[in-house]
CSV table of C-alpha atoms and ligand atoms in Angstrom, one decimal:
chain,number,residue,atom,x,y,z
A,1,UNK,CA,13.2,30.6,23.0
A,2,UNK,CA,13.0,31.1,19.2
A,3,UNK,CA,14.6,27.7,18.8
A,4,UNK,CA,12.0,26.2,21.2
A,5,UNK,CA,9.2,27.8,19.3
A,6,UNK,CA,10.5,26.5,16.0
A,7,UNK,CA,10.6,23.0,17.4
A,8,UNK,CA,7.1,23.3,18.7
A,9,UNK,CA,5.6,24.7,15.5
A,10,UNK,CA,3.8,22.3,13.2
A,11,UNK,CA,5.2,22.6,9.7
A,12,UNK,CA,2.7,22.3,6.8
A,13,UNK,CA,5.5,22.8,4.3
A,14,UNK,CA,7.1,20.1,2.2
A,15,UNK,CA,10.9,20.1,1.9
A,16,UNK,CA,12.4,21.0,-1.5
A,17,UNK,CA,13.2,17.3,-2.0
A,18,UNK,CA,9.5,16.3,-1.4
A,19,UNK,CA,8.2,19.0,-3.7
A,20,UNK,CA,10.6,17.8,-6.4
A,21,UNK,CA,9.6,14.2,-5.9
A,22,UNK,CA,5.9,15.1,-6.3
A,23,UNK,CA,6.6,17.0,-9.5
A,24,UNK,CA,8.8,14.2,-10.9
A,25,UNK,CA,6.4,11.4,-10.1
A,26,UNK,CA,3.4,13.3,-11.4
A,27,UNK,CA,5.2,13.9,-14.7
A,28,UNK,CA,6.4,10.3,-15.2
A,29,UNK,CA,3.0,9.0,-14.2
A,30,UNK,CA,1.1,11.3,-16.5
A,31,UNK,CA,3.5,10.5,-19.4
A,32,UNK,CA,3.9,6.8,-18.9
A,33,UNK,CA,1.2,5.2,-16.8
A,34,UNK,CA,-2.0,7.2,-17.5
A,35,UNK,CA,-2.9,6.0,-21.0
A,36,UNK,CA,-1.7,2.5,-20.3
A,37,UNK,CA,-3.9,2.2,-17.2
A,38,UNK,CA,-7.0,1.5,-19.3
A,39,UNK,CA,-5.2,-1.1,-21.4
A,40,UNK,CA,-3.8,-3.1,-18.5
A,41,UNK,CA,-7.1,-3.0,-16.7
A,42,UNK,CA,-8.7,-4.6,-19.8
A,43,UNK,CA,-6.1,-7.2,-20.5
A,44,UNK,CA,-4.8,-7.9,-16.9
A,45,UNK,CA,-1.3,-7.6,-18.3
A,46,UNK,CA,1.2,-7.0,-15.5
A,47,UNK,CA,3.0,-3.7,-16.3
A,48,UNK,CA,6.5,-4.9,-15.7
A,49,UNK,CA,7.8,-1.9,-17.8
A,50,UNK,CA,6.2,0.5,-15.2
A,51,UNK,CA,8.2,-1.2,-12.4
A,52,UNK,CA,11.4,-1.0,-14.5
A,53,UNK,CA,10.9,2.7,-15.2
A,54,UNK,CA,10.4,3.3,-11.5
A,55,UNK,CA,13.5,1.3,-10.8
A,56,UNK,CA,15.5,3.4,-13.3
A,57,UNK,CA,14.4,6.5,-11.5
A,58,UNK,CA,15.4,5.2,-8.1
A,59,UNK,CA,11.8,4.9,-6.9
A,60,UNK,CA,11.9,1.1,-6.1
A,61,UNK,CA,14.3,1.8,-3.2
A,62,UNK,CA,13.0,5.3,-2.4
A,63,UNK,CA,12.9,4.8,1.4
A,64,UNK,CA,15.5,2.1,1.8
A,65,UNK,CA,18.8,2.8,3.5
A,66,UNK,CA,21.4,4.5,1.2
A,67,UNK,CA,23.9,1.9,2.4
A,68,UNK,CA,21.9,-0.7,0.4
A,69,UNK,CA,21.4,1.4,-2.6
A,70,UNK,CA,18.1,3.0,-1.5
A,71,UNK,CA,17.2,6.7,-1.6
A,72,UNK,CA,17.0,7.1,2.2
A,73,UNK,CA,13.9,9.2,2.0
A,74,UNK,CA,11.2,9.6,4.6
A,75,UNK,CA,7.7,8.1,4.9
A,76,UNK,CA,6.1,11.4,3.8
A,77,UNK,CA,8.0,11.0,0.5
A,78,UNK,CA,6.7,7.4,0.3
A,79,UNK,CA,3.1,8.7,0.7
A,80,UNK,CA,3.7,11.3,-2.1
A,81,UNK,CA,5.1,8.6,-4.4
A,82,UNK,CA,2.1,6.3,-4.0
A,83,UNK,CA,-0.5,9.0,-4.2
A,84,UNK,CA,0.9,10.5,-7.4
A,85,UNK,CA,1.1,7.1,-9.1
A,86,UNK,CA,-2.4,6.1,-7.9
A,87,UNK,CA,-3.8,9.4,-9.2
A,88,UNK,CA,-3.5,7.8,-12.7
A,89,UNK,CA,-2.9,4.1,-12.2
A,90,UNK,CA,-4.0,2.3,-9.0
A,91,UNK,CA,-2.5,-1.0,-10.2
A,92,UNK,CA,1.0,0.4,-10.6
A,93,UNK,CA,0.8,2.1,-7.2
A,94,UNK,CA,0.0,-1.1,-5.4
A,95,UNK,CA,2.7,-3.0,-7.2
A,96,UNK,CA,5.3,-0.6,-5.9
A,97,UNK,CA,3.7,-0.2,-2.5
A,98,UNK,CA,3.9,-3.9,-1.8
A,99,UNK,CA,7.4,-4.2,-3.2
A,100,UNK,CA,8.7,-1.3,-1.1
A,101,UNK,CA,6.6,-1.2,2.0
A,102,UNK,CA,5.5,-4.8,2.6
A,103,UNK,CA,8.6,-6.7,1.3
A,104,UNK,CA,11.7,-4.4,1.3
A,105,UNK,CA,11.1,-2.3,4.4
A,106,UNK,CA,10.7,-5.2,6.8
A,107,UNK,CA,14.0,-6.7,5.5
A,108,UNK,CA,15.7,-3.3,6.1
A,109,UNK,CA,14.2,-3.3,9.7
A,110,UNK,CA,14.3,-6.9,10.8
A,111,UNK,CA,16.8,-8.6,8.4
A,112,UNK,CA,20.2,-9.8,9.3
A,113,UNK,CA,23.2,-8.2,7.6
A,114,UNK,CA,23.4,-11.4,5.5
A,115,UNK,CA,19.8,-11.0,4.3
A,116,UNK,CA,20.2,-7.3,3.6
A,117,UNK,CA,23.4,-7.9,1.6
A,118,UNK,CA,21.7,-10.7,-0.3
A,119,UNK,CA,18.4,-9.2,-1.1
A,120,UNK,CA,18.0,-5.5,-0.1
A,121,UNK,CA,20.4,-4.1,-2.7
A,122,UNK,CA,18.6,-6.0,-5.5
A,123,UNK,CA,15.2,-4.9,-4.2
A,124,UNK,CA,16.3,-1.3,-4.0
A,125,UNK,CA,17.5,-1.3,-7.5
A,126,UNK,CA,14.4,-3.0,-8.7
A,127,UNK,CA,16.4,-6.0,-10.0
A,128,UNK,CA,14.0,-8.2,-8.1
A,129,UNK,CA,10.3,-7.6,-7.2
A,130,UNK,CA,9.0,-8.3,-3.8
A,131,UNK,CA,5.7,-9.7,-2.4
A,132,UNK,CA,4.2,-10.3,1.1
A,133,UNK,CA,2.4,-13.6,1.9
A,134,UNK,CA,0.2,-13.5,5.0
A,135,UNK,CA,-3.4,-14.2,4.0
A,136,UNK,CA,-4.9,-17.6,3.4
A,137,UNK,CA,-8.3,-18.6,2.1
A,138,UNK,CA,-9.4,-19.3,5.6
A,139,UNK,CA,-7.6,-16.5,7.4
A,140,UNK,CA,-7.7,-12.9,6.1
A,141,UNK,CA,-8.7,-10.7,8.9
A,142,UNK,CA,-7.9,-13.4,11.5
A,143,UNK,CA,-4.3,-13.4,10.3
A,144,UNK,CA,-2.8,-15.4,13.2
A,145,UNK,CA,-5.1,-18.3,12.4
A,146,UNK,CA,-3.0,-19.5,9.4
A,147,UNK,CA,-2.5,-23.1,8.3
A,148,UNK,CA,0.8,-22.8,6.5
A,149,UNK,CA,3.4,-24.8,8.5
A,150,UNK,CA,7.2,-24.7,8.8
A,151,UNK,CA,8.9,-27.7,10.2
A,152,UNK,CA,12.5,-27.6,11.3
A,153,UNK,CA,14.9,-30.0,9.6
A,154,UNK,CA,18.6,-29.6,10.2
A,155,UNK,CA,19.8,-26.3,8.8
A,156,UNK,CA,16.4,-25.8,7.0
A,157,UNK,CA,12.7,-25.3,7.6
A,158,UNK,CA,10.3,-27.1,5.3
A,159,UNK,CA,7.3,-25.0,4.3
A,160,UNK,CA,3.9,-26.3,3.3
A,161,UNK,CA,0.7,-24.3,2.7
A,162,UNK,CA,-1.1,-22.0,0.4
A,163,UNK,CA,-1.1,-18.2,0.6
A,164,UNK,CA,-4.0,-16.3,-1.0
A,165,UNK,CA,-4.7,-13.0,-2.8
A,166,UNK,CA,-1.0,-12.2,-3.1
A,167,UNK,CA,-0.3,-8.9,-4.9
A,168,UNK,CA,2.6,-9.3,-7.4
A,169,UNK,CA,2.0,-13.1,-6.8
A,170,UNK,CA,3.3,-14.8,-9.9
A,171,UNK,CA,5.5,-11.9,-11.0
A,172,UNK,CA,7.6,-11.4,-7.8
A,173,UNK,CA,11.0,-12.9,-7.3
A,174,UNK,CA,11.1,-12.8,-3.5
A,175,UNK,CA,8.3,-13.5,-0.9
A,176,UNK,CA,8.1,-12.8,2.8
A,177,UNK,CA,6.1,-15.9,3.9
A,178,UNK,CA,4.5,-16.1,7.3
A,179,UNK,CA,4.3,-19.7,8.6
A,180,UNK,CA,3.4,-21.4,11.8
A,181,UNK,CA,6.5,-23.0,13.4
A,182,UNK,CA,4.8,-23.9,16.7
A,183,UNK,CA,1.0,-24.1,16.5
A,184,UNK,CA,0.6,-24.5,20.2
A,185,UNK,CA,2.0,-21.0,20.7
A,186,UNK,CA,-0.7,-19.6,18.4
A,187,UNK,CA,0.5,-16.1,17.1
A,188,UNK,CA,3.7,-16.4,19.1
A,189,UNK,CA,4.6,-19.5,17.0
A,190,UNK,CA,4.5,-17.6,13.7
A,191,UNK,CA,7.8,-17.1,11.9
A,192,UNK,CA,8.7,-14.9,8.8
A,193,UNK,CA,10.7,-16.5,6.0
A,194,UNK,CA,12.3,-15.1,2.8
A,195,UNK,CA,11.3,-17.5,0.0
A,196,UNK,CA,12.8,-17.2,-3.5
A,197,UNK,CA,10.6,-17.8,-6.5
A,198,UNK,CA,13.0,-20.4,-7.9
A,199,UNK,CA,13.1,-22.5,-4.7
A,200,UNK,CA,11.8,-26.0,-5.5
A,201,UNK,CA,8.1,-26.5,-4.5
A,202,UNK,CA,7.0,-22.9,-5.1
A,203,UNK,CA,4.1,-22.6,-7.5
A,204,UNK,CA,1.2,-20.3,-8.3
A,205,UNK,CA,-2.6,-20.5,-8.7
A,206,UNK,CA,-4.5,-18.9,-11.5
A,207,UNK,CA,-4.6,-15.1,-11.7
A,208,UNK,CA,-7.6,-13.8,-9.8
A,209,UNK,CA,-10.3,-12.1,-12.0
A,210,UNK,CA,-10.8,-9.0,-9.9
A,211,UNK,CA,-13.2,-6.0,-9.8
A,212,UNK,CA,-10.4,-3.5,-9.9
A,213,UNK,CA,-6.5,-3.2,-9.9
A,214,UNK,CA,-6.8,-5.9,-12.4
A,215,UNK,CA,-3.2,-6.1,-13.5
A,216,UNK,CA,-1.4,-6.6,-10.2
A,217,UNK,CA,-1.0,-10.3,-10.7
A,218,UNK,CA,-3.0,-11.4,-7.7
A,219,UNK,CA,-2.9,-15.1,-7.2
A,220,UNK,CA,-2.2,-17.9,-4.7
A,221,UNK,CA,1.4,-18.7,-3.8
A,222,UNK,CA,1.6,-22.5,-3.1
A,223,UNK,CA,4.4,-24.0,-1.0
A,224,UNK,CA,4.9,-27.7,-1.4
A,225,UNK,CA,7.8,-28.9,0.8
A,226,UNK,CA,9.8,-25.8,0.1
A,227,UNK,CA,13.3,-26.1,1.8
A,228,UNK,CA,14.2,-22.7,3.2
A,229,UNK,CA,17.6,-22.2,4.9
A,230,UNK,CA,17.5,-21.0,8.5
A,231,UNK,CA,19.5,-17.9,7.5
A,232,UNK,CA,16.4,-16.8,5.5
A,233,UNK,CA,14.4,-16.3,8.7
A,234,UNK,CA,13.5,-12.6,9.2
A,235,UNK,CA,14.0,-11.6,12.8
A,236,UNK,CA,13.8,-14.6,15.2
A,237,UNK,CA,11.7,-17.8,15.2
A,238,UNK,CA,8.3,-16.7,16.7
A,239,UNK,CA,8.7,-13.0,15.8
A,240,UNK,CA,6.6,-13.4,12.6
A,241,UNK,CA,3.2,-12.1,13.9
A,242,UNK,CA,4.7,-8.9,15.3
A,243,UNK,CA,6.7,-8.4,12.1
A,244,UNK,CA,3.5,-8.9,10.1
A,245,UNK,CA,1.6,-6.3,12.2
A,246,UNK,CA,4.4,-3.7,12.3
A,247,UNK,CA,4.8,-4.0,8.6
A,248,UNK,CA,1.1,-3.5,8.0
A,249,UNK,CA,1.1,-0.5,10.3
A,250,UNK,CA,3.4,1.2,7.8
A,251,UNK,CA,1.8,-0.4,4.8
A,252,UNK,CA,-1.5,1.1,5.7
A,253,UNK,CA,0.0,4.6,5.1
A,254,UNK,CA,0.7,3.4,1.6
A,255,UNK,CA,-2.9,2.2,1.0
A,256,UNK,CA,-4.3,5.4,2.5
A,257,UNK,CA,-2.0,7.3,0.0
A,258,UNK,CA,-3.2,5.0,-2.8
A,259,UNK,CA,-6.8,5.8,-1.8
A,260,UNK,CA,-6.2,9.6,-1.7
A,261,UNK,CA,-4.6,9.3,-5.2
A,262,UNK,CA,-7.7,7.6,-6.5
A,263,UNK,CA,-9.9,10.2,-4.8
A,264,UNK,CA,-7.8,13.0,-6.4
A,265,UNK,CA,-7.9,11.4,-9.8
A,266,UNK,CA,-11.6,11.1,-9.6
A,267,UNK,CA,-12.0,14.6,-8.5
A,268,UNK,CA,-9.7,16.0,-11.2
A,269,UNK,CA,-11.7,14.1,-13.8
A,270,UNK,CA,-15.0,15.3,-12.5
A,271,UNK,CA,-13.9,18.9,-12.4
A,272,UNK,CA,-12.5,18.8,-16.0
A,273,UNK,CA,-15.7,17.2,-17.3
A,274,UNK,CA,-18.0,19.6,-15.4
A,275,UNK,CA,-16.2,22.5,-16.9
A,276,UNK,CA,-16.8,21.2,-20.5
A,277,UNK,CA,-20.3,19.7,-20.2
A,278,UNK,CA,-23.3,21.8,-21.3
A,279,UNK,CA,-26.8,21.3,-19.9
A,280,UNK,CA,-29.7,23.6,-19.6
A,281,UNK,CA,-27.8,26.3,-21.5
A,282,UNK,CA,-24.6,26.4,-19.4
A,283,UNK,CA,-21.6,24.4,-18.1
A,284,UNK,CA,-22.7,22.0,-15.4
A,285,UNK,CA,-19.9,23.3,-13.1
A,286,UNK,CA,-22.1,26.3,-12.6
A,287,UNK,CA,-24.8,24.3,-10.9
A,288,UNK,CA,-24.7,24.2,-7.2
A,289,UNK,CA,-25.7,20.5,-7.1
A,290,UNK,CA,-22.4,19.8,-8.9
A,291,UNK,CA,-20.4,22.3,-6.9
A,292,UNK,CA,-21.5,20.8,-3.6
A,293,UNK,CA,-20.5,17.3,-4.6
A,294,UNK,CA,-17.1,18.6,-5.7
A,295,UNK,CA,-16.6,20.8,-2.6
A,296,UNK,CA,-17.4,17.9,-0.3
A,297,UNK,CA,-14.8,15.7,-2.0
A,298,UNK,CA,-12.2,18.5,-2.2
A,299,UNK,CA,-12.6,19.2,1.6
A,300,UNK,CA,-12.3,15.5,2.5
A,301,UNK,CA,-9.2,15.0,0.3
A,302,UNK,CA,-7.5,17.9,2.2
A,303,UNK,CA,-8.5,16.2,5.5
A,304,UNK,CA,-7.4,12.8,4.4
A,305,UNK,CA,-4.0,14.0,3.2
A,306,UNK,CA,-3.4,15.6,6.6
A,307,UNK,CA,-4.2,12.3,8.3
A,308,UNK,CA,-1.7,10.5,6.1
A,309,UNK,CA,1.0,13.1,6.7
A,310,UNK,CA,0.4,12.9,10.5
A,311,UNK,CA,0.8,9.1,10.5
A,312,UNK,CA,3.9,9.3,8.2
A,313,UNK,CA,5.4,12.1,10.3
A,314,UNK,CA,4.9,10.1,13.5
A,315,UNK,CA,6.6,7.1,11.8
A,316,UNK,CA,9.5,9.3,10.7
A,317,UNK,CA,9.9,10.6,14.2
A,318,UNK,CA,9.9,7.2,15.7
A,319,UNK,CA,6.6,7.8,17.6
A,320,UNK,CA,3.8,5.2,18.0
A,321,UNK,CA,1.7,5.5,14.8
A,322,UNK,CA,-0.4,2.3,14.7
A,323,UNK,CA,-3.6,4.2,15.5
A,324,UNK,CA,-2.8,7.1,13.2
A,325,UNK,CA,-2.1,4.8,10.2
A,326,UNK,CA,-5.3,2.9,10.8
A,327,UNK,CA,-7.3,6.2,11.0
A,328,UNK,CA,-5.7,7.4,7.8
A,329,UNK,CA,-6.5,4.2,6.0
A,330,UNK,CA,-10.0,4.0,7.3
A,331,UNK,CA,-10.8,7.6,6.3
A,332,UNK,CA,-9.0,7.7,3.0
A,333,UNK,CA,-10.2,4.4,1.7
A,334,UNK,CA,-13.9,5.2,2.4
A,335,UNK,CA,-13.3,8.6,0.8
A,336,UNK,CA,-11.8,7.0,-2.4
A,337,UNK,CA,-15.0,4.9,-2.9
A,338,UNK,CA,-17.1,8.0,-2.3
A,339,UNK,CA,-15.1,10.3,-4.5
A,340,UNK,CA,-15.1,7.8,-7.4
A,341,UNK,CA,-18.8,7.3,-6.9
A,342,UNK,CA,-19.4,11.1,-7.2
A,343,UNK,CA,-17.2,11.2,-10.3
A,344,UNK,CA,-19.3,8.6,-12.0
A,345,UNK,CA,-22.4,10.5,-11.0
A,346,UNK,CA,-21.1,13.8,-12.3
A,347,UNK,CA,-20.1,12.2,-15.6
A,348,UNK,CA,-23.6,10.6,-15.8
A,349,UNK,CA,-24.0,8.2,-18.7
A,350,UNK,CA,-20.3,8.7,-19.8
A,351,UNK,CA,-19.2,7.9,-16.3
A,352,UNK,CA,-20.7,4.5,-16.6
A,353,UNK,CA,-18.8,3.6,-19.7
A,354,UNK,CA,-15.2,2.7,-20.3
A,355,UNK,CA,-14.8,5.8,-22.5
A,356,UNK,CA,-13.7,7.7,-19.3
A,357,UNK,CA,-11.6,6.6,-16.3
A,358,UNK,CA,-14.4,7.3,-13.8
A,359,UNK,CA,-15.7,3.7,-13.8
A,360,UNK,CA,-12.2,2.3,-13.4
A,361,UNK,CA,-11.5,4.6,-10.4
A,362,UNK,CA,-14.8,3.4,-9.0
A,363,UNK,CA,-13.8,-0.3,-9.3
A,364,UNK,CA,-10.2,0.3,-8.2
A,365,UNK,CA,-11.3,2.3,-5.1
A,366,UNK,CA,-13.1,-0.6,-3.4
A,367,UNK,CA,-10.1,-2.7,-2.7
A,368,UNK,CA,-8.6,0.0,-0.5
A,369,UNK,CA,-11.4,-0.7,2.0
A,370,UNK,CA,-10.4,-4.4,2.0
A,371,UNK,CA,-6.7,-5.1,1.7
A,372,UNK,CA,-4.0,-4.5,4.3
A,373,UNK,CA,-6.9,-4.8,6.8
A,374,UNK,CA,-10.6,-4.1,6.1
A,375,UNK,CA,-12.3,-1.0,7.4
A,376,UNK,CA,-13.7,-3.2,10.2
A,377,UNK,CA,-10.2,-4.3,11.2
A,378,UNK,CA,-9.1,-0.6,11.1
A,379,UNK,CA,-11.9,0.2,13.5
A,380,UNK,CA,-10.7,-2.6,15.8
A,381,UNK,CA,-7.1,-1.4,15.7
A,382,UNK,CA,-8.2,2.2,16.4
A,383,UNK,CA,-10.5,1.1,19.3
A,384,UNK,CA,-7.8,-1.1,20.8
A,385,UNK,CA,-5.3,1.7,20.8
A,386,UNK,CA,-7.8,4.3,22.2
A,387,UNK,CA,-8.5,1.8,25.0
A,388,UNK,CA,-4.8,1.3,25.6
A,389,UNK,CA,-4.3,5.1,25.7
A,390,UNK,CA,-7.1,5.5,28.2
A,391,UNK,CA,-5.8,2.6,30.4
A,392,UNK,CA,-2.2,3.9,30.3
A,393,UNK,CA,-3.4,7.5,30.5
A,394,UNK,CA,-1.4,8.4,27.4
A,395,UNK,CA,-2.2,11.7,25.8
A,396,UNK,CA,-2.2,11.3,22.0
B,1,LIG,N1,2.5,-3.8,16.3
B,1,LIG,C1,3.2,-4.6,17.1
B,1,LIG,N2,2.6,-5.6,17.8
B,1,LIG,C2,1.3,-5.8,17.5
B,1,LIG,C3,0.5,-5.0,16.7
B,1,LIG,C4,1.2,-3.9,16.1
B,1,LIG,N3,0.5,-3.1,15.3
B,1,LIG,N4,-0.7,-5.4,16.7
B,1,LIG,C5,-0.8,-6.5,17.5
B,1,LIG,N5,0.4,-6.7,18.0
B,1,LIG,C6,0.8,-7.8,19.0
B,1,LIG,C7,0.1,-7.6,20.3
B,1,LIG,O1,0.7,-6.7,21.1
B,1,LIG,C8,0.1,-9.0,20.8
B,1,LIG,O2,1.3,-9.2,21.4
B,1,LIG,P1,1.5,-10.1,22.7
B,1,LIG,O3,1.0,-11.5,22.4
B,1,LIG,O4,3.0,-10.1,23.0
B,1,LIG,O5,0.7,-9.4,23.8
B,1,LIG,C9,0.0,-9.8,19.6
B,1,LIG,O6,0.4,-9.0,18.5
B,1,LIG,C10,-1.5,-10.3,19.3
B,1,LIG,O7,-2.3,-9.1,19.2
B,1,LIG,P2,-3.8,-9.2,19.2
B,1,LIG,O8,-4.3,-10.0,20.3
B,1,LIG,O9,-4.4,-7.8,19.0
B,1,LIG,O10,-4.1,-10.1,17.8
B,1,LIG,P3,-5.4,-10.6,17.1
B,1,LIG,O11,-5.1,-12.0,16.7
B,1,LIG,O12,-6.6,-10.2,17.9
B,1,LIG,O13,-5.3,-9.7,15.7
B,1,LIG,C11,-5.7,-7.9,14.3
B,1,LIG,C12,-5.2,-8.4,15.7
B,1,LIG,C13,-5.5,-6.4,14.4
B,1,LIG,C14,-7.1,-8.2,14.0
B,1,LIG,C15,-4.8,-8.5,13.2
B,1,LIG,O14,-5.0,-9.8,13.1
B,1,LIG,C16,-4.9,-7.8,11.9
B,1,LIG,O15,-4.4,-6.7,11.6
B,1,LIG,N6,-5.7,-8.4,10.9
B,1,LIG,C17,-5.8,-7.9,9.6
B,1,LIG,C18,-4.7,-8.5,8.8
B,1,LIG,C19,-4.5,-7.8,7.5
B,1,LIG,O16,-4.4,-6.6,7.5
B,1,LIG,N7,-4.3,-8.5,6.4
B,1,LIG,C20,-4.0,-7.9,5.2
B,1,LIG,C21,-3.3,-8.9,4.3
B,1,LIG,S1,-1.9,-8.2,3.6
B,1,LIG,C22,-2.4,-7.5,2.2
B,1,LIG,O17,-3.5,-7.2,2.0
B,1,LIG,C23,-1.3,-7.3,1.2
B,1,LIG,C24,-1.6,-6.9,-0.1
B,1,LIG,O18,-1.4,-7.7,-1.0
B,1,LIG,C25,-1.9,-5.5,-0.5
């Protein structure tokens, strides 16, 4: 009976390993990424040394199988990693999120032993950086409607097309590229390929001049008759769309975590400012107008975190989590924008200048409502899953 009760009880406690991870990542982020965040935002310089430091600490392979040099940790740990980095530097958090969750994890899940041996060990150690190429200028939300083509030729496929808004674009070494191998089959004709940067015919567009996360090397990845060996196909021919969707399901937990990190960073800054700032003869934190703004954000951060951990926990348990990750991303990304907006408001004139981080949080937050599926796409995913549950009478 006791055993049964223990099994049924929801645990709101982190494991010792997870606690330790949060402490470590918070310390290294505060020490190494915080000050630099402002500089890289201004200059657009890709912070390669941040990635290298994360690699040295084993974070670039945190959730990858130990057999391939990874840390074998769970998805909650992944959420902690991304949140703690994003709390001080959203750019660095998306670099590692794309590397680990969008490029490395699908190789671990769908890759052949050959692909795992060839690429996963290097990805885990951070010897190479990964990227994920799905979007095109004409197909962002409508991901299946891509123009990139892959044509079979002997032992190879020849890839042609242009992928757009690729995080880690010109900096990565390895790309998962989704291409149409049989247009008549629509989404069922899409195939995922592993493309190396040094393959002939791979080139890059100019760096995008973005509102936020300005140093993540976002650019087009162009494929001009790139000859990719068949052994570099991830999964089977025609599996690409499902691989893309399943990868994004998990990726969205990362973006929700990035968003909660930005919200927490904004909140922490607003609190520390409100404790110091005098107005009308007292510290502004004493005013109810300020307290109410802070309380609203603090409450929603708690709620958002629980949504993230619920989605991550379902992933870790092998349960269906598509709806839950979309809910977490939708809620947390809209919260990030709101929290950063409130932080700017509380800092007033200072919040509107680059003297403080509030304006950067405000600019960085917005992308979380756009990439890895806009808020509108999350609503579609949630609605589709609710309808499916109703139809199949599933209780979730
Ligand atoms: N898991 C597994 N299979 C899935 C799935 C999922 N989560 N979602 C859909 N599928 C399957 C369906 O079951 C269906 O399979 P069958 O044909 O066998 O029945 C198939 O995929 C097609 O499904 P839909 O009819 O639902 O597909 P759709 O074309 O209507 O698109 C969509 C659905 C949800 C809108 C999808 O296109 C989508 O998620 N779009 C957003 C794309 C996106 O998030 N892009 C972000 C770019 S990546 C990025 O931002 C990276 C970065 O740099 C940070």
